[in-house]
Amino acid sequence: MWDVIIIGAGASGLMCAIEAGKRGRKVLLLDHAKRAGQKILMSGGGRCNFTNLYLEPNNYLCDNPHFVKSALSRYTQWDFIALVDKHKINWHEREHGQLFCDDSAKQIVTMLLDGAKQVGVQLQLQTEIIAHSQSADHLFTLQTKQGSMQCHSLVIATGGLSLPKMGATPFAYKVAEQYQLPVKPTRAGLVPFTLQQKDKFAALSGISLPATASCEVKVGKKSKQISFSEALLFTHRGLSGPVILQISNYWQPGEKVSLDLLPSLDLLHILQTQQQTNPEQTLKTLLAKQLPKRVVECLLEMAAIENLPLKKYHEKQLITISQLFHQWSPQISGTEGYRTAEVTLGGVDTDFVSSKTFECKTTKGLYFVGEALDVTGWLGGFNFQWAWASGWAAGQEV
């Protein structure tokens, strides 16, 4: 018999276990993997982008945009930074307020595991849940290959479907369905795009350049444009890099994404000026001063634009050339899917979960935290902060 059983020894599960243990609760933390904190260990290139300095509720996608506010305001990025500092883990800031460990993500996992051990949390790995149920007196019973166990509070912290090789499963959604909780449709988030004409872009694989990506997003009956400015990476299958991962959260199949490949320049002005001052210069020569030559050649070829001296182009052609590089709309066939996605969009419907306690409104003693919920953050430490905050908040209640 346990006060609390938490299924999922990732970021949110570990944080919840620590906080519940601090309150003197008898806590069992279960996971089917061989080691705890798998996604923490591989995140940020092994250095764990553990939070972000410039965190706001509008950095999250959720059908109920107000849901994230309570937890994020009660356990902030400054609280987690203080915890990291307390354990003397050195860190540094990168662009856009992203914080990384100087050394290794292992330090974050060790910090959390040590914290759980200090407050008496029992960790049990390689444990598969065969069945679970709740009795009339709200007691949960779990059946595993190691035997059965009971608890008063059951926390689901098993995440979403992204990175199945890391052990991702639909377990959280199956639990929700068993207790008649709606699950919002799921899809891969923070994920590279595949292109319809990928063969034509194969020669560009490995090229990276700064870009701004934009797409239209529906907000109720209205639509607004959302944009991100970061690095773009051409791959052998399509497009990646931070700017693509960010916009992928908002892109819907069939919709367009506009890419500005020269976000800090006015190409039309450059073309017009150079046409006057250097009319014999060819178009490719001019463009290759601003962009990688292979990118220039590929886009001009696809748009069937001839490489001529600048004096040969009339004004409408210059506008068309400018738009090609400032408003390039590649033909997106889809995404790389959950195989490479960093997060899962959608999840357990937040209308049925308390934003303060994370307890289900319809099932006493059942809690969902972290990525299992219909909450997805931007790239850059936002999803980890959601895990820390939601785990912390549930830990105060279970």
Short mmCIF file of C-alpha atoms in Angstrom, two decimals:
data_model
loop_
_atom_site.label_atom_id
_atom_site.label_comp_id
_atom_site.label_asym_id
_atom_site.label_seq_id
_atom_site.Cartn_x
_atom_site.Cartn_y
_atom_site.Cartn_z
CA MET A 1 0.00 0.00 0.00
CA TRP A 2 1.30 3.42 -1.03
CA ASP A 3 0.04 6.95 -0.56
CA VAL A 4 1.13 7.85 -4.09
CA ILE A 5 2.19 5.85 -7.12
CA ILE A 6 3.64 7.83 -10.02
CA ILE A 7 3.94 6.12 -13.39
CA GLY A 8 6.74 7.66 -15.46
CA ALA A 9 10.20 8.56 -14.12
CA GLY A 10 10.77 11.48 -16.47
CA ALA A 11 10.95 15.19 -15.72
CA SER A 12 7.40 15.70 -14.42
CA GLY A 13 7.26 12.35 -12.59
CA LEU A 14 10.54 12.91 -10.75
CA MET A 15 9.53 16.43 -9.74
CA CYS A 16 6.14 15.25 -8.50
CA ALA A 17 7.76 12.40 -6.53
CA ILE A 18 10.21 14.78 -4.80
CA GLU A 19 7.49 17.22 -3.78
CA ALA A 20 5.15 14.48 -2.53
CA GLY A 21 8.03 12.90 -0.59
CA LYS A 22 8.83 16.25 1.05
CA ARG A 23 5.29 16.23 2.45
CA GLY A 24 5.91 12.86 4.11
CA ARG A 25 3.94 10.87 1.56
CA LYS A 26 4.92 7.25 0.91
CA VAL A 27 5.80 7.40 -2.79
CA LEU A 28 6.51 4.70 -5.39
CA LEU A 29 7.88 5.87 -8.75
CA LEU A 30 7.51 3.34 -11.59
CA ASP A 31 8.91 3.24 -15.13
CA HIS A 32 9.15 0.59 -17.83
CA ALA A 33 12.61 1.79 -18.96
CA LYS A 34 15.99 0.59 -17.71
CA ARG A 35 16.93 4.03 -16.41
CA ALA A 36 15.13 7.15 -15.24
CA GLY A 37 15.09 10.48 -17.08
CA GLN A 38 15.81 9.11 -20.55
CA LYS A 39 14.57 12.19 -22.44
CA ILE A 40 16.38 14.51 -20.04
CA LEU A 41 19.64 12.70 -20.76
CA MET A 42 19.41 13.07 -24.54
CA SER A 43 17.94 16.58 -24.61
CA GLY A 44 19.88 19.61 -25.76
CA GLY A 45 22.58 17.51 -27.37
CA GLY A 46 23.24 15.85 -24.00
CA ARG A 47 23.37 19.16 -22.10
CA CYS A 48 19.65 19.54 -21.29
CA ASN A 49 17.98 22.82 -22.21
CA PHE A 50 16.34 22.79 -18.77
CA THR A 51 14.36 26.06 -18.85
CA ASN A 52 14.08 29.50 -20.47
CA LEU A 53 14.61 32.97 -19.02
CA TYR A 54 11.83 34.59 -21.05
CA LEU A 55 8.95 32.29 -20.28
CA GLU A 56 5.32 33.37 -20.79
CA PRO A 57 2.02 31.47 -20.98
CA ASN A 58 1.74 32.38 -24.69
CA ASN A 59 4.80 30.16 -25.34
CA TYR A 60 2.44 27.18 -25.01
CA LEU A 61 -0.18 25.59 -27.24
CA CYS A 62 -3.29 24.34 -25.45
CA ASP A 63 -6.97 24.39 -26.40
CA ASN A 64 -7.50 26.22 -23.10
CA PRO A 65 -4.80 28.95 -23.18
CA HIS A 66 -5.43 29.84 -19.51
CA PHE A 67 -4.73 26.33 -18.21
CA VAL A 68 -0.94 26.74 -17.97
CA LYS A 69 -0.98 30.00 -16.02
CA SER A 70 -1.47 28.69 -12.48
CA ALA A 71 1.35 26.12 -12.43
CA LEU A 72 3.81 28.31 -14.34
CA SER A 73 3.24 31.21 -11.95
CA ARG A 74 3.61 29.04 -8.83
CA TYR A 75 6.77 27.21 -9.91
CA THR A 76 8.74 29.51 -12.19
CA GLN A 77 11.95 29.24 -14.19
CA TRP A 78 13.64 31.13 -11.34
CA ASP A 79 12.64 28.38 -8.91
CA PHE A 80 14.24 25.71 -11.05
CA ILE A 81 17.34 27.84 -11.66
CA ALA A 82 17.65 28.22 -7.87
CA LEU A 83 17.47 24.42 -7.50
CA VAL A 84 20.18 23.95 -10.15
CA ASP A 85 22.36 26.60 -8.45
CA LYS A 86 21.84 24.95 -5.05
CA HIS A 87 23.33 21.73 -6.48
CA LYS A 88 26.25 23.70 -7.95
CA ILE A 89 25.43 22.74 -11.54
CA ASN A 90 27.07 25.27 -13.84
CA TRP A 91 24.96 26.51 -16.74
CA HIS A 92 25.03 29.02 -19.58
CA GLU A 93 22.55 31.02 -21.63
CA ARG A 94 22.25 30.68 -25.38
CA GLU A 95 20.11 32.67 -27.83
CA HIS A 96 16.50 33.45 -26.93
CA GLY A 97 17.06 32.84 -23.21
CA GLN A 98 17.71 29.10 -23.50
CA LEU A 99 19.61 27.66 -20.50
CA PHE A 100 21.90 24.62 -20.79
CA CYS A 101 24.18 22.70 -18.44
CA ASP A 102 27.87 23.53 -18.99
CA ASP A 103 28.75 19.88 -18.53
CA SER A 104 26.06 17.23 -18.95
CA ALA A 105 22.33 16.49 -18.70
CA LYS A 106 23.35 13.67 -16.34
CA GLN A 107 23.77 16.35 -13.65
CA ILE A 108 20.06 17.22 -13.84
CA VAL A 109 19.02 13.55 -13.62
CA THR A 110 21.41 12.94 -10.71
CA MET A 111 20.05 16.03 -8.92
CA LEU A 112 16.47 14.76 -9.28
CA LEU A 113 17.25 11.15 -8.34
CA ASP A 114 19.23 12.29 -5.28
CA GLY A 115 16.35 14.59 -4.32
CA ALA A 116 13.85 11.73 -4.60
CA LYS A 117 16.05 9.37 -2.59
CA GLN A 118 16.52 11.93 0.21
CA VAL A 119 12.77 12.15 0.79
CA GLY A 120 12.22 8.38 0.73
CA VAL A 121 10.84 7.89 -2.77
CA GLN A 122 11.19 4.29 -3.94
CA LEU A 123 12.13 3.98 -7.61
CA GLN A 124 11.22 0.78 -9.45
CA LEU A 125 12.36 0.48 -13.08
CA GLN A 126 11.61 -2.09 -15.80
CA THR A 127 8.07 -2.40 -14.49
CA GLU A 128 5.21 -2.92 -16.93
CA ILE A 129 1.66 -2.10 -15.86
CA ILE A 130 -0.55 -4.98 -16.95
CA ALA A 131 -3.85 -3.66 -15.55
CA HIS A 132 -5.18 -0.95 -13.25
CA SER A 133 -8.53 -0.19 -11.64
CA GLN A 134 -10.20 1.95 -9.00
CA SER A 135 -12.49 0.63 -6.28
CA ALA A 136 -15.65 2.25 -4.92
CA ASP A 137 -13.64 3.79 -2.07
CA HIS A 138 -11.29 5.46 -4.64
CA LEU A 139 -8.39 3.09 -4.01
CA PHE A 140 -6.30 2.27 -7.09
CA THR A 141 -4.95 -1.24 -7.72
CA LEU A 142 -2.13 -1.83 -10.20
CA GLN A 143 -1.17 -5.23 -11.57
CA THR A 144 2.45 -5.71 -12.71
CA LYS A 145 4.66 -8.72 -13.45
CA GLN A 146 6.31 -8.02 -10.09
CA GLY A 147 2.98 -8.25 -8.29
CA SER A 148 0.07 -5.97 -7.39
CA MET A 149 0.18 -2.66 -5.50
CA GLN A 150 -2.35 -0.17 -4.23
CA CYS A 151 -2.42 3.59 -3.71
CA HIS A 152 -4.70 6.50 -2.82
CA SER A 153 -3.27 8.85 -5.47
CA LEU A 154 -2.21 7.74 -8.96
CA VAL A 155 -0.16 10.13 -11.10
CA ILE A 156 0.28 9.55 -14.83
CA ALA A 157 3.54 11.12 -15.99
CA THR A 158 4.33 8.94 -19.01
CA GLY A 159 4.50 11.70 -21.61
CA GLY A 160 3.35 11.50 -25.22
CA LEU A 161 4.20 9.59 -28.38
CA SER A 162 7.37 11.38 -29.50
CA LEU A 163 10.66 9.46 -29.79
CA PRO A 164 9.33 5.89 -29.53
CA LYS A 165 12.92 4.59 -29.49
CA MET A 166 13.24 6.31 -26.11
CA GLY A 167 10.28 4.28 -24.85
CA ALA A 168 7.33 6.55 -25.66
CA THR A 169 3.93 4.82 -25.54
CA PRO A 170 0.23 5.85 -25.63
CA PHE A 171 -0.15 4.65 -22.01
CA ALA A 172 -1.42 8.01 -20.68
CA TYR A 173 -4.14 8.21 -23.34
CA LYS A 174 -5.28 4.65 -22.65
CA VAL A 175 -5.59 5.45 -18.94
CA ALA A 176 -7.60 8.58 -19.80
CA GLU A 177 -9.94 6.58 -22.03
CA GLN A 178 -10.46 3.94 -19.31
CA TYR A 179 -11.69 6.70 -16.98
CA GLN A 180 -13.81 8.36 -19.70
CA LEU A 181 -11.52 11.38 -20.10
CA PRO A 182 -11.42 12.91 -23.60
CA VAL A 183 -8.08 13.01 -25.40
CA LYS A 184 -7.42 15.79 -27.91
CA PRO A 185 -6.13 14.50 -31.29
CA THR A 186 -2.37 13.98 -31.16
CA ARG A 187 0.32 14.71 -33.74
CA ALA A 188 4.07 15.19 -33.87
CA GLY A 189 5.38 18.58 -32.70
CA LEU A 190 8.77 20.33 -32.89
CA VAL A 191 9.48 18.13 -35.89
CA PRO A 192 11.26 18.47 -39.28
CA PHE A 193 9.27 18.83 -42.52
CA THR A 194 9.49 16.49 -45.49
CA LEU A 195 9.19 18.03 -48.98
CA GLN A 196 7.28 16.83 -52.03
CA GLN A 197 10.27 17.58 -54.29
CA LYS A 198 12.89 16.32 -51.85
CA ASP A 199 15.08 14.94 -54.67
CA LYS A 200 15.59 18.43 -56.04
CA PHE A 201 16.80 19.63 -52.64
CA ALA A 202 19.04 16.64 -51.86
CA ALA A 203 22.15 18.57 -52.98
CA LEU A 204 21.42 21.22 -50.33
CA SER A 205 21.56 18.75 -47.42
CA GLY A 206 23.67 20.12 -44.56
CA ILE A 207 23.35 23.80 -45.54
CA SER A 208 22.19 26.05 -42.70
CA LEU A 209 21.18 29.71 -42.87
CA PRO A 210 19.16 32.25 -40.86
CA ALA A 211 15.49 32.46 -41.86
CA THR A 212 12.07 33.63 -40.75
CA ALA A 213 9.21 31.11 -41.00
CA SER A 214 5.58 32.26 -40.97
CA CYS A 215 2.16 30.64 -41.22
CA GLU A 216 -1.48 31.49 -40.62
CA VAL A 217 -3.02 30.25 -37.37
CA LYS A 218 -6.74 30.10 -36.64
CA VAL A 219 -7.79 31.66 -33.34
CA GLY A 220 -11.49 31.02 -32.98
CA LYS A 221 -13.14 32.40 -36.13
CA LYS A 222 -10.23 34.71 -36.86
CA SER A 223 -6.73 33.96 -38.11
CA LYS A 224 -3.40 35.54 -37.29
CA GLN A 225 0.12 35.14 -38.60
CA ILE A 226 2.79 33.66 -36.36
CA SER A 227 6.51 33.91 -37.17
CA PHE A 228 9.82 32.62 -35.83
CA SER A 229 13.33 33.78 -36.76
CA GLU A 230 16.07 31.21 -36.23
CA ALA A 231 18.35 28.86 -38.18
CA LEU A 232 17.02 26.79 -41.10
CA LEU A 233 18.68 23.49 -42.02
CA PHE A 234 18.29 21.64 -45.33
CA THR A 235 18.22 17.85 -44.88
CA HIS A 236 18.23 14.92 -47.31
CA ARG A 237 14.46 14.57 -46.76
CA GLY A 238 13.38 18.17 -46.37
CA LEU A 239 13.77 21.03 -43.89
CA SER A 240 14.80 21.17 -40.24
CA GLY A 241 16.57 23.51 -37.83
CA PRO A 242 15.07 25.49 -34.94
CA VAL A 243 12.93 27.75 -37.16
CA ILE A 244 11.23 24.72 -38.77
CA LEU A 245 10.73 22.89 -35.47
CA GLN A 246 9.08 26.01 -34.00
CA ILE A 247 6.68 26.60 -36.90
CA SER A 248 5.83 22.86 -37.13
CA ASN A 249 3.76 23.21 -33.93
CA TYR A 250 1.42 25.59 -35.77
CA TRP A 251 1.45 24.09 -39.28
CA GLN A 252 -1.51 21.98 -40.36
CA PRO A 253 -1.39 19.53 -43.31
CA GLY A 254 -2.21 21.29 -46.56
CA GLU A 255 -1.34 24.73 -45.23
CA LYS A 256 1.48 26.93 -46.48
CA VAL A 257 4.62 28.01 -44.66
CA SER A 258 6.36 31.12 -45.95
CA LEU A 259 10.15 31.30 -45.53
CA ASP A 260 12.17 34.51 -45.70
CA LEU A 261 15.69 33.38 -46.54
CA LEU A 262 17.07 36.93 -46.27
CA PRO A 263 15.30 38.20 -43.13
CA SER A 264 17.72 41.05 -42.46
CA LEU A 265 17.91 42.37 -46.04
CA ASP A 266 15.69 44.10 -48.62
CA LEU A 267 16.53 42.08 -51.74
CA LEU A 268 14.41 44.19 -54.07
CA HIS A 269 16.30 47.34 -53.04
CA ILE A 270 19.63 45.52 -53.54
CA LEU A 271 18.56 44.30 -57.00
CA GLN A 272 17.38 47.77 -58.06
CA THR A 273 20.51 49.47 -56.76
CA GLN A 274 22.89 46.95 -58.33
CA GLN A 275 21.02 47.13 -61.63
CA GLN A 276 21.92 50.82 -61.74
CA THR A 277 25.49 50.62 -60.44
CA ASN A 278 26.63 47.24 -61.80
CA PRO A 279 24.31 46.32 -64.71
CA GLU A 280 26.65 43.69 -66.22
CA GLN A 281 26.71 41.63 -63.04
CA THR A 282 24.72 38.38 -63.36
CA LEU A 283 21.83 37.54 -61.07
CA LYS A 284 23.54 34.44 -59.62
CA THR A 285 26.72 36.39 -58.86
CA LEU A 286 24.75 38.98 -56.93
CA LEU A 287 22.61 36.45 -55.03
CA ALA A 288 25.60 34.24 -54.18
CA LYS A 289 26.98 37.16 -52.15
CA GLN A 290 23.93 36.92 -49.87
CA LEU A 291 23.12 33.19 -49.85
CA PRO A 292 24.91 29.84 -50.36
CA LYS A 293 25.47 29.35 -54.11
CA ARG A 294 23.74 25.94 -54.16
CA VAL A 295 20.58 27.41 -52.60
CA VAL A 296 20.53 30.21 -55.17
CA GLU A 297 20.97 27.82 -58.10
CA CYS A 298 18.33 25.40 -56.82
CA LEU A 299 15.60 28.00 -56.24
CA LEU A 300 16.24 29.84 -59.52
CA GLU A 301 16.10 26.56 -61.43
CA MET A 302 12.84 25.51 -59.76
CA ALA A 303 11.30 28.92 -60.48
CA ALA A 304 12.57 28.75 -64.09
CA ILE A 305 14.37 32.09 -63.74
CA GLU A 306 17.27 32.53 -66.16
CA ASN A 307 20.66 33.74 -64.98
CA LEU A 308 21.17 36.98 -66.94
CA PRO A 309 23.01 40.28 -66.44
CA LEU A 310 20.98 42.51 -64.13
CA LYS A 311 20.31 45.01 -66.91
CA LYS A 312 18.20 42.38 -68.73
CA TYR A 313 15.48 42.23 -66.04
CA HIS A 314 12.48 44.56 -65.93
CA GLU A 315 10.87 45.75 -62.69
CA LYS A 316 8.22 43.01 -62.44
CA GLN A 317 10.90 40.34 -62.80
CA LEU A 318 12.96 41.90 -60.02
CA ILE A 319 9.88 41.85 -57.76
CA THR A 320 9.31 38.17 -58.61
CA ILE A 321 12.95 37.33 -57.81
CA SER A 322 12.72 39.21 -54.52
CA GLN A 323 9.54 37.39 -53.53
CA LEU A 324 11.14 34.02 -54.36
CA PHE A 325 13.74 34.51 -51.62
CA HIS A 326 11.67 36.58 -49.15
CA GLN A 327 8.45 34.55 -49.44
CA TRP A 328 9.54 31.06 -50.47
CA SER A 329 6.72 28.55 -49.94
CA PRO A 330 8.15 25.03 -50.22
CA GLN A 331 5.72 22.23 -51.03
CA ILE A 332 5.50 20.42 -47.70
CA SER A 333 4.38 16.80 -47.92
CA GLY A 334 4.33 16.19 -44.15
CA THR A 335 6.62 15.80 -41.16
CA GLU A 336 9.19 13.24 -40.02
CA GLY A 337 6.57 12.09 -37.50
CA TYR A 338 6.97 10.85 -33.93
CA ARG A 339 10.27 9.15 -34.82
CA THR A 340 12.16 12.46 -34.59
CA ALA A 341 9.55 14.76 -32.98
CA GLU A 342 10.63 16.35 -29.70
CA VAL A 343 7.07 16.64 -28.35
CA THR A 344 3.49 15.50 -28.90
CA LEU A 345 0.77 18.02 -29.66
CA GLY A 346 -2.65 17.25 -28.18
CA GLY A 347 -3.26 14.88 -25.29
CA VAL A 348 -5.53 14.59 -22.27
CA ASP A 349 -8.21 17.31 -22.43
CA THR A 350 -7.33 20.00 -19.87
CA ASP A 351 -11.01 20.94 -19.39
CA PHE A 352 -11.29 17.75 -17.31
CA VAL A 353 -8.20 18.42 -15.17
CA SER A 354 -7.69 21.00 -12.40
CA SER A 355 -5.12 23.62 -13.44
CA LYS A 356 -4.16 24.02 -9.75
CA THR A 357 -3.91 20.41 -8.52
CA PHE A 358 -3.79 18.41 -11.80
CA GLU A 359 -6.39 16.02 -10.38
CA CYS A 360 -9.06 14.79 -12.78
CA LYS A 361 -12.36 16.52 -12.12
CA THR A 362 -14.29 13.30 -12.72
CA THR A 363 -12.01 10.71 -11.04
CA LYS A 364 -10.89 11.36 -7.48
CA GLY A 365 -7.21 10.58 -6.87
CA LEU A 366 -6.18 10.40 -10.55
CA TYR A 367 -3.65 12.99 -11.76
CA PHE A 368 -2.04 13.78 -15.12
CA VAL A 369 1.13 15.90 -15.45
CA GLY A 370 3.64 16.96 -18.11
CA GLU A 371 3.41 16.10 -21.77
CA ALA A 372 0.53 13.65 -21.29
CA LEU A 373 -1.74 16.70 -21.16
CA ASP A 374 -2.85 18.84 -24.10
CA VAL A 375 -0.02 21.32 -23.43
CA THR A 376 2.93 21.83 -25.76
CA GLY A 377 5.67 24.42 -25.37
CA TRP A 378 7.93 26.10 -27.88
CA LEU A 379 11.45 24.86 -28.52
CA GLY A 380 13.96 26.23 -26.02
CA GLY A 381 13.35 24.82 -22.53
CA PHE A 382 9.63 25.58 -22.34
CA ASN A 383 8.52 21.93 -22.27
CA PHE A 384 10.90 21.10 -19.44
CA GLN A 385 9.61 24.07 -17.44
CA TRP A 386 6.07 22.79 -17.95
CA ALA A 387 7.19 19.38 -16.67
CA TRP A 388 8.82 20.91 -13.57
CA ALA A 389 5.84 23.21 -12.88
CA SER A 390 3.05 20.66 -13.41
CA GLY A 391 4.96 17.98 -11.46
CA TRP A 392 5.62 20.42 -8.64
CA ALA A 393 1.96 21.52 -8.48
CA ALA A 394 0.63 17.95 -8.37
CA GLY A 395 3.24 17.08 -5.76
CA GLN A 396 1.68 19.62 -3.39
CA GLU A 397 -1.67 17.78 -3.54
CA VAL A 398 -1.25 14.01 -3.99
#
